[in-house]
Coordinates of C-alpha atoms in Angstrom, one line a residue:
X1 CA 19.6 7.2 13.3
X2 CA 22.1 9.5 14.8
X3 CA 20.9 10.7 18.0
X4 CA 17.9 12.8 19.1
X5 CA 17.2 16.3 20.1
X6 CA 14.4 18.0 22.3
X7 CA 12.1 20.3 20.9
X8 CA 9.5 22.0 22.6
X9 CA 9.2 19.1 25.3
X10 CA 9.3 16.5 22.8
X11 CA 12.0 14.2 22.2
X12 CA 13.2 14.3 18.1
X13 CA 14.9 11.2 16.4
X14 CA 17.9 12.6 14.2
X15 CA 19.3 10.7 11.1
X16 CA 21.6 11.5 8.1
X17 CA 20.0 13.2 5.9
X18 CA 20.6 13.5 2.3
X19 CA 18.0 12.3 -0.9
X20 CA 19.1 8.8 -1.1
X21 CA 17.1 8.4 2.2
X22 CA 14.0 8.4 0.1
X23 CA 13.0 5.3 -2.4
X24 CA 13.4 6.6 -6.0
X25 CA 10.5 4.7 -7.4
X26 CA 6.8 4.6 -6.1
X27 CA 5.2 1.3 -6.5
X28 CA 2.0 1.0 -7.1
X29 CA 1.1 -0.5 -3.5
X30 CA 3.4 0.2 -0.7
X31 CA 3.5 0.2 2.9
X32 CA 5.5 2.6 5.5
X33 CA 8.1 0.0 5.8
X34 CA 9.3 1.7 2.5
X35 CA 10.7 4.5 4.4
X36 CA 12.8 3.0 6.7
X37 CA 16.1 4.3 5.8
X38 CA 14.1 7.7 7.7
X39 CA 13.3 5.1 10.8
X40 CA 14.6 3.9 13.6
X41 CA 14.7 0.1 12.3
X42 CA 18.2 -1.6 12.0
X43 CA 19.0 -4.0 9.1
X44 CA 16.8 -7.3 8.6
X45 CA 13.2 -7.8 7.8
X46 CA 10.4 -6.3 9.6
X47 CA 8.9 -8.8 11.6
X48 CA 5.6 -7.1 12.0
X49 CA 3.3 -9.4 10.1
X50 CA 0.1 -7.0 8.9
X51 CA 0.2 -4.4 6.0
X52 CA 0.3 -0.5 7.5
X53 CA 0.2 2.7 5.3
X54 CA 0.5 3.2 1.9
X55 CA -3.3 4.8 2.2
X56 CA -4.6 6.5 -0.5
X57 CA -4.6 9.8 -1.3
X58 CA -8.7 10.8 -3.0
X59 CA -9.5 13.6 -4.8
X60 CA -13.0 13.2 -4.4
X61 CA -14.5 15.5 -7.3
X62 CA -17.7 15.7 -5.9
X63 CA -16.6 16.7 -2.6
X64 CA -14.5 19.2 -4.2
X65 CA -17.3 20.2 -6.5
X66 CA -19.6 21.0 -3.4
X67 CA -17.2 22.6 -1.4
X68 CA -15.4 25.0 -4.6
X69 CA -11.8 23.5 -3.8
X70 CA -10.2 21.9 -7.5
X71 CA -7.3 20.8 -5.6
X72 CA -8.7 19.0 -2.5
X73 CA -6.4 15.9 -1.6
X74 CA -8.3 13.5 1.3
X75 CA -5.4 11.2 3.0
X76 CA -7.9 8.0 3.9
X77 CA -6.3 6.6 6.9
X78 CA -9.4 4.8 7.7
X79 CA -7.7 2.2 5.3
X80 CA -4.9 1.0 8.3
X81 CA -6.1 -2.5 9.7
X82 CA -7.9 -0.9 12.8
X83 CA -9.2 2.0 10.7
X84 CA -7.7 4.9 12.3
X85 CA -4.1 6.4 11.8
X86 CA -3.3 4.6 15.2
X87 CA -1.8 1.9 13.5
X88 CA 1.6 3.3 12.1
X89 CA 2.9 4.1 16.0
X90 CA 1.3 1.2 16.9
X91 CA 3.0 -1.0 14.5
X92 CA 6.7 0.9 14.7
X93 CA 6.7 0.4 18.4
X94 CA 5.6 -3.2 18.0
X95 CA 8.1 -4.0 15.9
X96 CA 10.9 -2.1 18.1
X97 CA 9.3 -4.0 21.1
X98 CA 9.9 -7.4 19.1
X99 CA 14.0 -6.7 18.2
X100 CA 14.0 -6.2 22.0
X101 CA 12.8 -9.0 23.0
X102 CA 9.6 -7.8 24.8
X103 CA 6.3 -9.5 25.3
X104 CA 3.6 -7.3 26.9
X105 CA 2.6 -4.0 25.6
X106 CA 0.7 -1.0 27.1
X107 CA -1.1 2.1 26.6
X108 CA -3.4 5.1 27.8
X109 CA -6.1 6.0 24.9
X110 CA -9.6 7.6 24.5
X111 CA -10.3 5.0 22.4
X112 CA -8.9 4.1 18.9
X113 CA -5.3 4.1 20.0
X114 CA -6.4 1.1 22.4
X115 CA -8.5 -0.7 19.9
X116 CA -5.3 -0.4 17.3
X117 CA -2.6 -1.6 20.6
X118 CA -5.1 -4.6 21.1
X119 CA -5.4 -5.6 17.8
X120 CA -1.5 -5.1 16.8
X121 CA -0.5 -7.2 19.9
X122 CA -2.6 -10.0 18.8
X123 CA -1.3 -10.0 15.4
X124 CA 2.4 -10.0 16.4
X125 CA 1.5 -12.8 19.4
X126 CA 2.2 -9.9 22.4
X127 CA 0.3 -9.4 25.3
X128 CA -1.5 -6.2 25.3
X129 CA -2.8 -4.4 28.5
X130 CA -5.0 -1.2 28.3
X131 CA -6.0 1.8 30.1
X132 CA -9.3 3.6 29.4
X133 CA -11.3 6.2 31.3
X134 CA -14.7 4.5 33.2
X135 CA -16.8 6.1 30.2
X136 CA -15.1 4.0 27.4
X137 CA -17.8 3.0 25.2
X138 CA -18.6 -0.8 25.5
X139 CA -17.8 -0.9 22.1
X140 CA -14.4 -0.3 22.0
X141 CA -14.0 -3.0 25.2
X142 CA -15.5 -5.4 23.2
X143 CA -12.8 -4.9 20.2
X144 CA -10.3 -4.9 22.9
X145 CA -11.2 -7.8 24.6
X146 CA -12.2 -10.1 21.7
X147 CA -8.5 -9.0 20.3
X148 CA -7.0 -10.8 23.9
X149 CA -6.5 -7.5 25.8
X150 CA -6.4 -7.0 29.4
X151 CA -8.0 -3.7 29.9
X152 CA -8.2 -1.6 33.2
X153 CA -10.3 1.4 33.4
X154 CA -9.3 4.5 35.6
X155 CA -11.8 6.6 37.6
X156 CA -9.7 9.6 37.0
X157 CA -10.5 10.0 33.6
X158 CA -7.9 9.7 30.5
X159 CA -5.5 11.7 32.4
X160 CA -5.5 8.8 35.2
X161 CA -5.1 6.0 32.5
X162 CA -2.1 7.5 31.5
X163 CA -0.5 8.1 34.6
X164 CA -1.1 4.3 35.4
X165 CA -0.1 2.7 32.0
X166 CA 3.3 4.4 32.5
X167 CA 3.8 3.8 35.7
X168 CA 3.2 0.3 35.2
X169 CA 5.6 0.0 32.1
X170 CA 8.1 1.5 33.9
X171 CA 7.6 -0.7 37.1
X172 CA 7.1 -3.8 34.8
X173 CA 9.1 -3.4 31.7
X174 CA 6.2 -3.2 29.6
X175 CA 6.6 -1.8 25.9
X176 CA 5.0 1.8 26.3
X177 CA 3.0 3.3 23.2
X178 CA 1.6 5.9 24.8
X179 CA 1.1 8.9 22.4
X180 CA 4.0 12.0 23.1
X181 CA 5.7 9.5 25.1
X182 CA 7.5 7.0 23.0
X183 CA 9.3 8.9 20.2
X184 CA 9.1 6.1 17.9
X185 CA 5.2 7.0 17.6
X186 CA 6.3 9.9 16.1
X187 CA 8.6 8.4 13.3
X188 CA 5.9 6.0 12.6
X189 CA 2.9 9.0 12.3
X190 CA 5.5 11.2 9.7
X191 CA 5.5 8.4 7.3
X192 CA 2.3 10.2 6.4
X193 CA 4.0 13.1 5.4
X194 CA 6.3 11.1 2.8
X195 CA 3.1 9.5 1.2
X196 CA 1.6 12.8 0.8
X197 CA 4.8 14.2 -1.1
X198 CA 5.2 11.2 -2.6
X199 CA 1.2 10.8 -3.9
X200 CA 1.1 14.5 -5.2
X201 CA 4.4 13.6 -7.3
X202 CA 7.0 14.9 -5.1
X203 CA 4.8 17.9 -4.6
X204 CA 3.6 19.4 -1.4
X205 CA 0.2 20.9 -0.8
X206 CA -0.1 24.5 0.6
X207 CA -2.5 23.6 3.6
X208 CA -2.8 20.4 6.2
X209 CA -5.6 20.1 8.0
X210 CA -5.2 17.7 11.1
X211 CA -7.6 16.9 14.0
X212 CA -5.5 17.5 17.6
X213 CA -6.0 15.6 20.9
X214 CA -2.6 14.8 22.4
X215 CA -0.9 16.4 19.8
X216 CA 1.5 13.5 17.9
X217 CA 0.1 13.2 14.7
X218 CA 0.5 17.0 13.4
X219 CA 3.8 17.2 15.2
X220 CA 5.0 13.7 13.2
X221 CA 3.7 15.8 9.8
X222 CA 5.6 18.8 10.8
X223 CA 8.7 16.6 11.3
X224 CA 8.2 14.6 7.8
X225 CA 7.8 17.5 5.8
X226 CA 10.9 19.1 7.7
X227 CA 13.2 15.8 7.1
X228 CA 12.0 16.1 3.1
X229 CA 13.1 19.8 3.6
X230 CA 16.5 18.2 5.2
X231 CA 16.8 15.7 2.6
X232 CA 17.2 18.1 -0.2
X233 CA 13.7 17.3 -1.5
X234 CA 12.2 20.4 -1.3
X235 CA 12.3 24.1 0.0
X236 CA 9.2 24.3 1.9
X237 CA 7.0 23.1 4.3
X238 CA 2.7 22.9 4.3
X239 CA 0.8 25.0 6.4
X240 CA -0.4 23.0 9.0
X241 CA -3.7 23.3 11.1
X242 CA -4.8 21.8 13.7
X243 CA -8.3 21.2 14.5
X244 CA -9.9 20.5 18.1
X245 CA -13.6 20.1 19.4
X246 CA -15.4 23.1 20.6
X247 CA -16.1 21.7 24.2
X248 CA -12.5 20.8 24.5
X249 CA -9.9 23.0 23.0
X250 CA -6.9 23.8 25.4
X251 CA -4.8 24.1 22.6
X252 CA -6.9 26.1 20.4
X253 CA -7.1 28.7 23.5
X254 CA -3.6 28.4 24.2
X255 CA -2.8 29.3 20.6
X256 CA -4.9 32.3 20.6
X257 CA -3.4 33.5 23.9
X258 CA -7.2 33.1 25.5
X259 CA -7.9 31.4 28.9
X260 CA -10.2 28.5 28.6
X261 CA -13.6 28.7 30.2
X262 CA -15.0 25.7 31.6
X263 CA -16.9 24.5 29.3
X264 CA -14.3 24.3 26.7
X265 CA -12.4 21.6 28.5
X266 CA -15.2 18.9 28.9
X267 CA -14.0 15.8 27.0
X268 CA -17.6 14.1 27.7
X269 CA -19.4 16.9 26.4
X270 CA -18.6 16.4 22.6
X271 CA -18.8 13.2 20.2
X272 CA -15.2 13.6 19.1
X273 CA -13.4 11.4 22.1
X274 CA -10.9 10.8 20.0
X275 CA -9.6 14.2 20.2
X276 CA -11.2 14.9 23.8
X277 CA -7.8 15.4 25.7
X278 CA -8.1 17.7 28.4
X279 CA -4.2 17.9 29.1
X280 CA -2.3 17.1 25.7
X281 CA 0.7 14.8 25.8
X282 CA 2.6 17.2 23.6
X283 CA 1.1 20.7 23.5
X284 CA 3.6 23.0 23.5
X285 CA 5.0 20.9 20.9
X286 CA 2.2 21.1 18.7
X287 CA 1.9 25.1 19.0
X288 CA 5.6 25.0 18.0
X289 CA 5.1 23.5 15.1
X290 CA 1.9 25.5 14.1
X291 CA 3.7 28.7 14.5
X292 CA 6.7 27.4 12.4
X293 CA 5.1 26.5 9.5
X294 CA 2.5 29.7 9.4
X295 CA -0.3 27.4 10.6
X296 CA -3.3 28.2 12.9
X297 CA -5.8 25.8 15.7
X298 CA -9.5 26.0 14.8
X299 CA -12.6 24.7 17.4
X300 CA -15.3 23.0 15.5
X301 CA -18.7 22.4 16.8
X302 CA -20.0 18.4 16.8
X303 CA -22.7 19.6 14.4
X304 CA -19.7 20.4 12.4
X305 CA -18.1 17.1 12.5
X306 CA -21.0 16.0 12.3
X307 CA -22.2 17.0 9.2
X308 CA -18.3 16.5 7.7
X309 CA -19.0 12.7 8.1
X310 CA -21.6 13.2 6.3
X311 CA -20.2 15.0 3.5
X312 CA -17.3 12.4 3.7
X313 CA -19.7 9.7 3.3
X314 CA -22.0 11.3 0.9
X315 CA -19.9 12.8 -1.7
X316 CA -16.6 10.9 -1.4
X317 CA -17.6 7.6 0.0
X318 CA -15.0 7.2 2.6
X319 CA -16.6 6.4 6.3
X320 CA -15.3 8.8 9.7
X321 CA -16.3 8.8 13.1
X322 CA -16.7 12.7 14.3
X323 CA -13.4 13.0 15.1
X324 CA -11.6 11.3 12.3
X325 CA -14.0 14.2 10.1
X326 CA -12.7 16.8 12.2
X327 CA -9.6 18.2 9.5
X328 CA -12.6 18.4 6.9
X329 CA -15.1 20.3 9.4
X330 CA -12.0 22.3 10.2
X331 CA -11.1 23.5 6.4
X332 CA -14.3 26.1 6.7
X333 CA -13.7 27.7 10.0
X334 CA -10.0 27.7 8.3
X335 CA -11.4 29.7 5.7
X336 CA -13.2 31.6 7.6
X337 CA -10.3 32.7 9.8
X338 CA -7.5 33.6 6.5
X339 CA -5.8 30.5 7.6
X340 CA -6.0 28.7 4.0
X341 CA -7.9 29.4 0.5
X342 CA -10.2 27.4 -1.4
X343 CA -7.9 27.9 -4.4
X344 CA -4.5 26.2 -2.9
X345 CA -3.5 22.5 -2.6
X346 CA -5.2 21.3 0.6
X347 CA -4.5 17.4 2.0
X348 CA -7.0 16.7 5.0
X349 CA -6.4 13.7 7.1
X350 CA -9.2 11.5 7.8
X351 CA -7.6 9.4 10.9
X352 CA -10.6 7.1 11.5
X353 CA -14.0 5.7 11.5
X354 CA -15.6 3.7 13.7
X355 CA -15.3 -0.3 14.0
X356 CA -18.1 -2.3 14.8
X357 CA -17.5 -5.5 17.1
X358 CA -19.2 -8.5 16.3
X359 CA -21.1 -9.1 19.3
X360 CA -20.6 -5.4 21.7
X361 CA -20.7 -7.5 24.7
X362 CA -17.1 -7.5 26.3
X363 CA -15.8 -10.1 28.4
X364 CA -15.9 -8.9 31.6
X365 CA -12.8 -11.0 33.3
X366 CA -10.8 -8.7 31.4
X367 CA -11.6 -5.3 31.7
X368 CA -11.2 -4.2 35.7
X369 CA -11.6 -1.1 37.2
X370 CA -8.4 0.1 38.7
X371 CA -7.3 3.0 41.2
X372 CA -3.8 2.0 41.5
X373 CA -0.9 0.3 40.5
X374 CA -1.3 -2.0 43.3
X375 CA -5.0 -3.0 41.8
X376 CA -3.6 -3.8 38.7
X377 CA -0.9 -6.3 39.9
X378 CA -3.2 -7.8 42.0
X379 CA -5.4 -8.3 39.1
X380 CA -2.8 -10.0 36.4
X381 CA -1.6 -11.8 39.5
X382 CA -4.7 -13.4 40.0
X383 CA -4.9 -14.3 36.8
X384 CA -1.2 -16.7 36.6
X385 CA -2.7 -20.0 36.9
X386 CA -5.3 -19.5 34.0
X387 CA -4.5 -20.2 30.5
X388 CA -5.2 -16.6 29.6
X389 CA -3.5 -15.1 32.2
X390 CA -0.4 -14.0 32.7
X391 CA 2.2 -12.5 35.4
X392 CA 3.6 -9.0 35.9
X393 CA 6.8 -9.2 34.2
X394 CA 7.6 -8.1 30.2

């Protein structure tokens, strides 16, 4: 790595480029590690202990028979340990957090970023404390929880759990994943981009289609594609487009130069949470890097996801949760709209799919509701003298 730049509002990791950056010779399985001469990771093994990437990249012939697209590439991130795309950044700042010598790390999420921080801590024996909104699905607390998390829900919605999980890694020298924030969750996200490249034999496809909440995963593909650019390795970069839910698309509205009405900015009013984000970590970063590359934002309805996961399912056999359908429910208002053309190379991202606790019951001692920094120290105070608890400090 050789410094950093800021783009749009969002910080950019620099390196030296050239094509000896990239592995000459694609094993058959492979993981992101594979890439780290293009991440920030000095010399020495990688002490993260679980498998992440090297997902597959399906052509799905009946899919692509139903929908008239012959060159229709689905990039299955559902494969990740946590099923969702979550796990790269979580794994790249886990391992980053572990050459530093830190033990507790936190984060904001809707959902499936949480579920990933909670299950990556446990793996690599960190402490993992969580922020949700009040209307996180028992569900997910129950993944959490069961994985060893400490999880504090905010009143004020996403937007509040954010707030708090930074101010609290900043206060307590916490690890901080949070999505935009950290630009190592960036590096770790454009590891996708390689695998694409490197899947279609060094090719590039003409079209991504990626869903959109806070914004990281389309700006990491936009800066993968750009380094292979940088590298020598090509001359172009994909189309990219992002895709958000109808009832909460500030970016698809800002794109289009349209105010939002209210009902376009209601995260609890459509399936897809994990793309509900009412105020996006790195917006003007991700309509920077739409316009660059020729791209376009699309709303789709939750019928439309919907009925995506079904399609997914049905004719390709790989499981989503409405929002990790979103890219495919996205490629016919895409259509629609001249963005991209059933004839071209088009690579869709399917970030997730829903996991299923064993028992959906979470342990209540360690999810609390909190208003304030000051409610959450008094909580992990309380709980020093316990064998699960712990204090304050990293």
């Amino acid at each position: 790595m050789t410094g950093s730049v800021d783009l749009a509002g969002c910080e950019r990791l620099q390196y030296d480029y050239g094509p000896d950056r990239m592995p000459k010779n694609r094993p058959v399985l492979f993981t992101m590690w594979r890439y780290r001469e293009l991440l920030p990771i000095p010399d020495g093994p990688v002490r993260y202990p679980v498998p992440i990437g090297g997902t597959p990249l399906l052509h799905a012939p009946a899919l692509r028979h139903a929908l008239r697209t012959p060159h229709l590439w689905l990039k299955d991130e559902t494969r990740n340990p946590s099923a969702s795309n979550k796990d790269r950044a979580t794994a790249l700042v886990i391992e980053d957090g572990l050459r530093h010598g830190l033990r507790t790390i936190t984060t904001a999420s809707t959902g499936n970023a949480a579920v990933s921080t909670a299950f990556g801590a446990a793996a690599a024996g960190m402490r993992a404390v969580i922020f949700v909104s009040t209307d996180c699905s028992p569900e997910k607390l129950a993944l959490m929880t069961q994985a060893g998390a400490w999880v504090f829900q905010a009143r004020g919605g996403y937007a509040a759990a954010v707030d708090l999980s930074r101010t609290a890694a900043r206060t307590f020298g916490w690890l901080d994943r949070n999505t935009g924030v950290n630009p190592v969750t960036i590096e770790a996200k454009k590891t996708v981009a390689f695998e694409v490249w490197e899947q279609l034999g060094r090719r590039l496809p003409d079209v991504v289609i990626v869903p959109v909440g806070d914004g990281p995963t389309l700006v990491a593909l936009e800066k993968g594609f750009a380094e292979l650019v940088s590298c020598g390795l090509t001359t172009r970069q994909p189309r990219l487009i992002g895709v958000q839910a109808d009832r909460c698309q500030p970016l698809v509205r800002a794109w289009l130069g349209e105010p939002v009405r209210p009902a376009e900015l209601d995260p609890a009013a459509t399936l897809a949470g994990g793309i509900a984000v009412v105020r996006p970590a790195i917006g003007d970063a991700v309509l920077d890097a739409v316009r660059r590359t020729g791209g376009g934002m699309v709303p789709v309805t939750d019928d439309a996801m919907l009925s995506a996961a079904a399609a997914l399912a049905g004719r390709a056999g790989v499981g989503a949760e409405p929002a990790g359908a979103a890219a495919l429910a996205g490629l016919e208002a895409a259509v629609e709209r001249g963005l991209a053309d059933r004839s071209e190379t088009l690579a869709l991202l399917v970030t997730g799919r829903e996991l299923k606790a064993s028992d959906a019951t979470y342990d209540p001692r360690r999810v609390t509701v909190a208003e304030s920094l000051d409610d959450v120290e008094r909580a992990l105070s309380s709980r020093r003298g316990t064998t699960s608890g712990f204090s304050c400090s990293a």
